[in-house]
mmCIF file of C-alpha atoms in Angstrom:
data_model
loop_
_atom_site.group_PDB
_atom_site.id
_atom_site.type_symbol
_atom_site.label_atom_id
_atom_site.label_comp_id
_atom_site.label_asym_id
_atom_site.label_seq_id
_atom_site.Cartn_x
_atom_site.Cartn_y
_atom_site.Cartn_z
ATOM 1 C CA MET A 1 -0.157 0.329 -0.279
ATOM 2 C CA ASN A 2 0.928 3.223 -0.955
ATOM 3 C CA ARG A 3 1.627 5.624 2.063
ATOM 4 C CA ILE A 4 2.390 9.096 3.237
ATOM 5 C CA LEU A 5 2.779 10.665 6.550
ATOM 6 C CA PHE A 6 1.475 14.010 6.754
ATOM 7 C CA GLU A 7 1.748 16.622 9.235
ATOM 8 C CA LYS A 8 -1.096 19.481 9.388
ATOM 9 C CA THR A 9 -0.444 22.751 11.534
ATOM 10 C CA GLY A 10 -0.628 26.540 11.980
ATOM 11 C CA ASN A 11 -3.614 27.806 10.392
ATOM 12 C CA GLY A 12 -3.839 24.021 8.244
ATOM 13 C CA ILE A 13 -6.021 23.019 11.916
ATOM 14 C CA TRP A 14 -8.733 24.921 10.027
ATOM 15 C CA ILE A 15 -9.196 22.622 7.254
ATOM 16 C CA SER A 16 -12.213 20.302 7.697
ATOM 17 C CA HIS A 17 -11.389 16.686 6.795
ATOM 18 C CA LEU A 18 -13.767 16.380 3.303
ATOM 19 C CA ASP A 19 -11.825 19.622 2.031
ATOM 20 C CA LEU A 20 -8.820 18.257 3.269
ATOM 21 C CA MET A 21 -9.876 15.247 1.208
ATOM 22 C CA ARG A 22 -10.315 17.171 -1.466
ATOM 23 C CA LEU A 23 -7.062 19.223 -1.289
ATOM 24 C CA PHE A 24 -5.280 15.889 -1.586
ATOM 25 C CA GLN A 25 -7.089 14.599 -5.202
ATOM 26 C CA ARG A 26 -5.981 18.367 -6.278
ATOM 27 C CA ALA A 27 -2.816 18.009 -5.210
ATOM 28 C CA PHE A 28 -2.468 15.113 -7.056
ATOM 29 C CA LYS A 29 -3.751 16.091 -9.797
ATOM 30 C CA ARG A 30 -1.227 19.603 -10.064
ATOM 31 C CA GLY A 31 1.635 17.378 -9.192
ATOM 32 C CA GLY A 32 1.219 15.132 -12.714
ATOM 33 C CA MET A 33 0.162 11.773 -10.842
ATOM 34 C CA ASN A 34 -3.075 10.204 -11.842
ATOM 35 C CA LEU A 35 -4.748 8.988 -8.633
ATOM 36 C CA LYS A 36 -6.067 5.495 -9.594
ATOM 37 C CA HIS A 37 -10.215 5.162 -9.349
ATOM 38 C CA THR A 38 -12.721 2.773 -7.810
ATOM 39 C CA GLN A 39 -15.225 1.161 -11.273
ATOM 40 C CA GLY A 40 -18.837 1.426 -11.617
ATOM 41 C CA PHE A 41 -21.388 4.689 -12.098
ATOM 42 C CA ASN A 42 -19.667 6.531 -9.837
ATOM 43 C CA PRO A 43 -16.184 5.902 -9.267
ATOM 44 C CA ARG A 44 -14.092 7.250 -7.137
ATOM 45 C CA ALA A 45 -10.140 8.600 -6.743
ATOM 46 C CA MET A 46 -8.409 5.866 -4.338
ATOM 47 C CA VAL A 47 -7.157 8.034 -1.169
ATOM 48 C CA SER A 48 -8.686 7.953 2.184
ATOM 49 C CA ILE A 49 -7.460 9.536 5.545
ATOM 50 C CA ALA A 50 -7.392 6.823 8.354
ATOM 51 C CA LEU A 51 -8.243 8.575 11.246
ATOM 52 C CA PRO A 52 -10.696 12.029 10.211
ATOM 53 C CA LEU A 53 -8.891 14.556 12.283
ATOM 54 C CA SER A 54 -11.781 17.044 14.099
ATOM 55 C CA VAL A 55 -11.275 21.124 13.390
ATOM 56 C CA GLY A 56 -8.783 23.099 15.437
ATOM 57 C CA VAL A 57 -6.551 19.815 16.184
ATOM 58 C CA GLU A 58 -2.955 19.734 15.151
ATOM 59 C CA SER A 59 -1.218 16.693 14.126
ATOM 60 C CA LYS A 60 1.855 15.759 13.513
ATOM 61 C CA CYS A 61 0.841 11.666 12.935
ATOM 62 C CA GLU A 62 -1.919 11.845 9.680
ATOM 63 C CA ILE A 63 -2.159 8.988 7.671
ATOM 64 C CA LEU A 64 -3.254 9.063 4.354
ATOM 65 C CA ASP A 65 -3.182 6.116 2.059
ATOM 66 C CA PHE A 66 -3.734 5.872 -2.099
ATOM 67 C CA GLU A 67 -2.739 4.550 -5.205
ATOM 68 C CA LEU A 68 -1.108 6.008 -8.279
ATOM 69 C CA VAL A 69 -1.943 4.836 -12.210
ATOM 70 C CA ASP A 70 2.568 5.260 -13.216
ATOM 71 C CA GLU A 71 2.939 2.853 -9.778
ATOM 72 C CA GLN A 72 6.583 3.406 -10.779
ATOM 73 C CA LEU A 73 7.241 6.750 -9.333
ATOM 74 C CA PRO A 74 9.547 7.235 -6.563
ATOM 75 C CA PHE A 75 8.332 7.996 -3.028
ATOM 76 C CA GLU A 76 10.753 11.280 -2.988
ATOM 77 C CA GLN A 77 9.285 13.106 -6.287
ATOM 78 C CA ILE A 78 5.594 11.626 -4.770
ATOM 79 C CA THR A 79 6.619 14.153 -1.384
ATOM 80 C CA GLN A 80 8.451 17.199 -3.378
ATOM 81 C CA ARG A 81 5.234 17.102 -6.026
ATOM 82 C CA LEU A 82 2.719 17.296 -3.254
ATOM 83 C CA ASN A 83 4.293 19.919 -0.801
ATOM 84 C CA GLN A 84 4.516 22.199 -3.789
ATOM 85 C CA THR A 85 1.189 22.739 -4.320
ATOM 86 C CA MET A 86 0.196 22.523 -0.662
ATOM 87 C CA PRO A 87 -1.552 25.445 1.808
ATOM 88 C CA VAL A 88 0.726 27.071 4.813
ATOM 89 C CA GLY A 89 -0.381 24.093 7.097
ATOM 90 C CA VAL A 90 -0.542 20.996 5.469
ATOM 91 C CA ARG A 91 2.934 19.158 4.518
ATOM 92 C CA VAL A 92 3.648 15.369 3.538
ATOM 93 C CA LEU A 93 6.634 14.413 5.746
ATOM 94 C CA GLU A 94 7.232 10.955 3.583
ATOM 95 C CA ALA A 95 5.768 8.653 1.050
ATOM 96 C CA TYR A 96 6.879 5.198 1.559
ATOM 97 C CA ASP A 97 4.629 1.512 0.720
ATOM 98 C CA SER A 98 3.651 -0.085 3.502
ATOM 99 C CA SER A 99 2.380 -3.922 4.395
ATOM 100 C CA GLN A 100 0.961 -2.680 7.694
ATOM 101 C CA LYS A 101 -3.081 -1.855 7.418
ATOM 102 C CA ILE A 102 -4.644 0.521 9.192
ATOM 103 C CA LYS A 103 -7.157 -1.590 11.417
ATOM 104 C CA GLU A 104 -3.765 -2.412 13.543
ATOM 105 C CA LEU A 105 -3.295 1.495 14.270
ATOM 106 C CA THR A 106 -5.044 0.948 17.817
ATOM 107 C CA HIS A 107 -3.964 3.925 20.024
ATOM 108 C CA LEU A 108 -2.471 7.333 19.778
ATOM 109 C CA ASP A 109 -0.208 9.823 21.795
ATOM 110 C CA CYS A 110 -1.496 13.317 22.397
ATOM 111 C CA ALA A 111 -0.751 16.431 23.669
ATOM 112 C CA ILE A 112 -3.476 18.154 25.531
ATOM 113 C CA THR A 113 -3.161 21.959 26.575
ATOM 114 C CA LEU A 114 -5.442 23.401 29.389
ATOM 115 C CA GLU A 115 -4.878 27.326 29.522
ATOM 116 C CA TYR A 116 -5.619 29.830 32.664
ATOM 117 C CA ASP A 117 -6.252 33.041 32.439
ATOM 118 C CA ASN A 118 -6.119 33.652 35.912
ATOM 119 C CA GLY A 119 -3.152 31.124 36.139
ATOM 120 C CA ALA A 120 -2.870 27.208 37.097
ATOM 121 C CA THR A 121 -2.049 25.730 40.002
ATOM 122 C CA GLU A 122 -0.251 22.713 41.554
ATOM 123 C CA ASP A 123 -3.980 22.266 43.044
ATOM 124 C CA SER A 124 -5.489 22.143 39.330
ATOM 125 C CA VAL A 125 -2.755 19.839 38.660
ATOM 126 C CA MET A 126 -3.503 17.417 41.216
ATOM 127 C CA GLN A 127 -7.318 17.410 40.670
ATOM 128 C CA ILE A 128 -7.012 16.123 37.562
ATOM 129 C CA ARG A 129 -4.419 13.676 38.136
ATOM 130 C CA GLU A 130 -6.830 11.976 40.887
ATOM 131 C CA LEU A 131 -10.283 12.526 38.317
ATOM 132 C CA PHE A 132 -7.890 10.335 35.987
ATOM 133 C CA SER A 133 -6.619 7.929 38.788
ATOM 134 C CA ARG A 134 -10.153 6.503 39.169
ATOM 135 C CA GLU A 135 -12.230 3.635 37.075
ATOM 136 C CA GLU A 136 -14.789 5.206 35.588
ATOM 137 C CA VAL A 137 -15.202 8.946 34.361
ATOM 138 C CA LEU A 138 -18.192 8.540 32.431
ATOM 139 C CA VAL A 139 -18.185 11.505 29.848
ATOM 140 C CA THR A 140 -21.577 12.314 27.440
ATOM 141 C CA LYS A 141 -20.400 10.705 23.697
ATOM 142 C CA LYS A 142 -22.650 11.883 20.620
ATOM 143 C CA SER A 143 -23.314 9.164 18.194
ATOM 144 C CA LYS A 144 -25.649 7.965 15.746
ATOM 145 C CA ASN A 145 -28.235 7.252 17.914
ATOM 146 C CA GLY A 146 -28.157 10.109 20.396
ATOM 147 C CA PRO A 147 -26.198 10.593 23.520
ATOM 148 C CA VAL A 148 -25.023 7.993 24.696
ATOM 149 C CA GLU A 149 -22.126 8.189 28.778
ATOM 150 C CA GLN A 150 -19.409 6.597 28.074
ATOM 151 C CA ASN A 151 -16.868 5.458 30.855
ATOM 152 C CA ILE A 152 -13.092 7.210 28.726
ATOM 153 C CA ILE A 153 -10.594 5.291 31.630
ATOM 154 C CA PRO A 154 -10.697 2.002 29.676
ATOM 155 C CA MET A 155 -9.798 4.190 26.641
ATOM 156 C CA ILE A 156 -7.018 6.203 27.931
ATOM 157 C CA ARG A 157 -3.404 3.350 28.621
ATOM 158 C CA SER A 158 -1.731 5.955 29.858
ATOM 159 C CA ILE A 159 -1.432 9.625 30.627
ATOM 160 C CA GLU A 160 0.630 12.407 32.694
ATOM 161 C CA VAL A 161 0.165 15.913 33.888
ATOM 162 C CA SER A 162 2.254 18.468 34.701
ATOM 163 C CA GLN A 163 2.112 22.028 34.959
ATOM 164 C CA ILE A 164 4.761 23.461 32.134
ATOM 165 C CA ASN A 165 4.251 27.102 33.452
ATOM 166 C CA ALA A 166 2.274 30.011 35.439
ATOM 167 C CA HIS A 167 -0.613 29.546 32.645
ATOM 168 C CA GLU A 168 -0.604 26.227 31.397
ATOM 169 C CA ILE A 169 -1.196 22.540 32.218
ATOM 170 C CA GLU A 170 -0.399 19.528 29.665
ATOM 171 C CA LEU A 171 -1.635 16.242 29.741
ATOM 172 C CA LYS A 172 -0.374 13.711 27.449
ATOM 173 C CA ALA A 173 -1.824 11.011 26.677
ATOM 174 C CA CYS A 174 -1.833 7.490 25.081
ATOM 175 C CA ILE A 175 -5.457 6.238 24.307
ATOM 176 C CA CYS A 176 -7.671 4.208 21.900
ATOM 177 C CA ALA A 177 -7.687 5.718 18.233
ATOM 178 C CA GLN A 178 -10.122 2.633 16.581
ATOM 179 C CA ASN A 179 -12.613 0.458 18.477
ATOM 180 C CA PRO A 180 -13.299 1.526 21.158
ATOM 181 C CA SER A 181 -11.958 5.558 19.589
ATOM 182 C CA LEU A 182 -11.334 8.351 22.260
ATOM 183 C CA ASN A 183 -11.949 12.136 21.235
ATOM 184 C CA PRO A 184 -9.129 14.014 23.080
ATOM 185 C CA SER A 185 -11.976 16.814 23.721
ATOM 186 C CA GLN A 186 -13.745 13.851 25.876
ATOM 187 C CA ILE A 187 -10.510 14.415 28.602
ATOM 188 C CA VAL A 188 -10.843 17.220 28.363
ATOM 189 C CA SER A 189 -15.450 17.673 29.163
ATOM 190 C CA ALA A 190 -13.908 14.886 32.069
ATOM 191 C CA ILE A 191 -12.276 17.727 33.551
ATOM 192 C CA GLU A 192 -15.001 20.699 32.780
ATOM 193 C CA MET A 193 -17.755 18.461 34.564
ATOM 194 C CA TYR A 194 -15.963 16.879 37.478
ATOM 195 C CA CYS A 195 -13.485 19.355 38.403
ATOM 196 C CA ALA A 196 -14.726 22.250 38.490
ATOM 197 C CA ASP A 197 -11.936 24.507 40.163
ATOM 198 C CA ALA A 198 -9.262 23.026 37.392
ATOM 199 C CA LYS A 199 -11.416 24.345 34.289
ATOM 200 C CA PRO A 200 -9.164 25.860 31.731
ATOM 201 C CA ASP A 201 -10.879 28.812 30.137
ATOM 202 C CA PHE A 202 -9.071 27.375 26.463
ATOM 203 C CA SER A 203 -7.576 24.043 25.637
ATOM 204 C CA ARG A 204 -5.317 22.841 22.393
ATOM 205 C CA ILE A 205 -5.377 19.163 21.312
ATOM 206 C CA ARG A 206 -2.504 18.205 19.115
ATOM 207 C CA ARG A 207 -2.019 14.148 17.582
ATOM 208 C CA GLU A 208 2.003 13.215 18.367
ATOM 209 C CA GLU A 209 2.265 9.629 17.215
ATOM 210 C CA VAL A 210 0.088 6.417 15.941
ATOM 211 C CA ARG A 211 0.599 3.622 17.547
ATOM 212 C CA THR A 212 0.294 -0.773 17.218
ATOM 213 C CA SER A 213 -1.805 -2.212 20.016
ATOM 214 C CA ASN A 214 2.035 -3.407 21.401
ATOM 215 C CA GLY A 215 3.611 0.037 21.648
ATOM 216 C CA GLU A 216 5.502 0.465 17.965
ATOM 217 C CA VAL A 217 5.091 3.274 15.858
ATOM 218 C CA PHE A 218 2.536 2.419 13.016
ATOM 219 C CA ARG A 219 3.354 3.331 9.514
#
């Protein structure tokens, strides 16, 4: 499988998933690379992004699979041609061939930065640590059948909480990415629900790495 590792940063975080898909399809075309298409009455380009990224979330580890008509094109050229057409904030880090299936991508490393206008405190750090040491933390999640309560603790493999400066607390977590999946924003929601004194004024989320079930980096 032909695969791309790319990042989405800066103003690029405001590009929606559907717009990002269209962006890549245009980028291949502008770079003189023809994507293969499915057969039938409604052919679609053979390009897919592994884990759709929420608008406003930064990522250093996005995965995209693709198939080209010309399969002999060197991966270095694919990377170069795509980056020549990409907008600021979206950059291809590497194009390569992979035998790993997307279903093997099971976990995600993420960083969550909590900002406090009046200053972060050690007490807030302790409250957040205590919250995620519990056996059950219920958070409401939207689903196709309506809102459902979900215990997010079993989907958190590890989490570290630390104060990084006078106004910010950072959470470094390894969470489930698929079947089941945990959106990092649910971690923020849990803090807002259960830790009133530690509720942040603003939060930022960044995907840092994707992994297999045994903790190895997924590529």
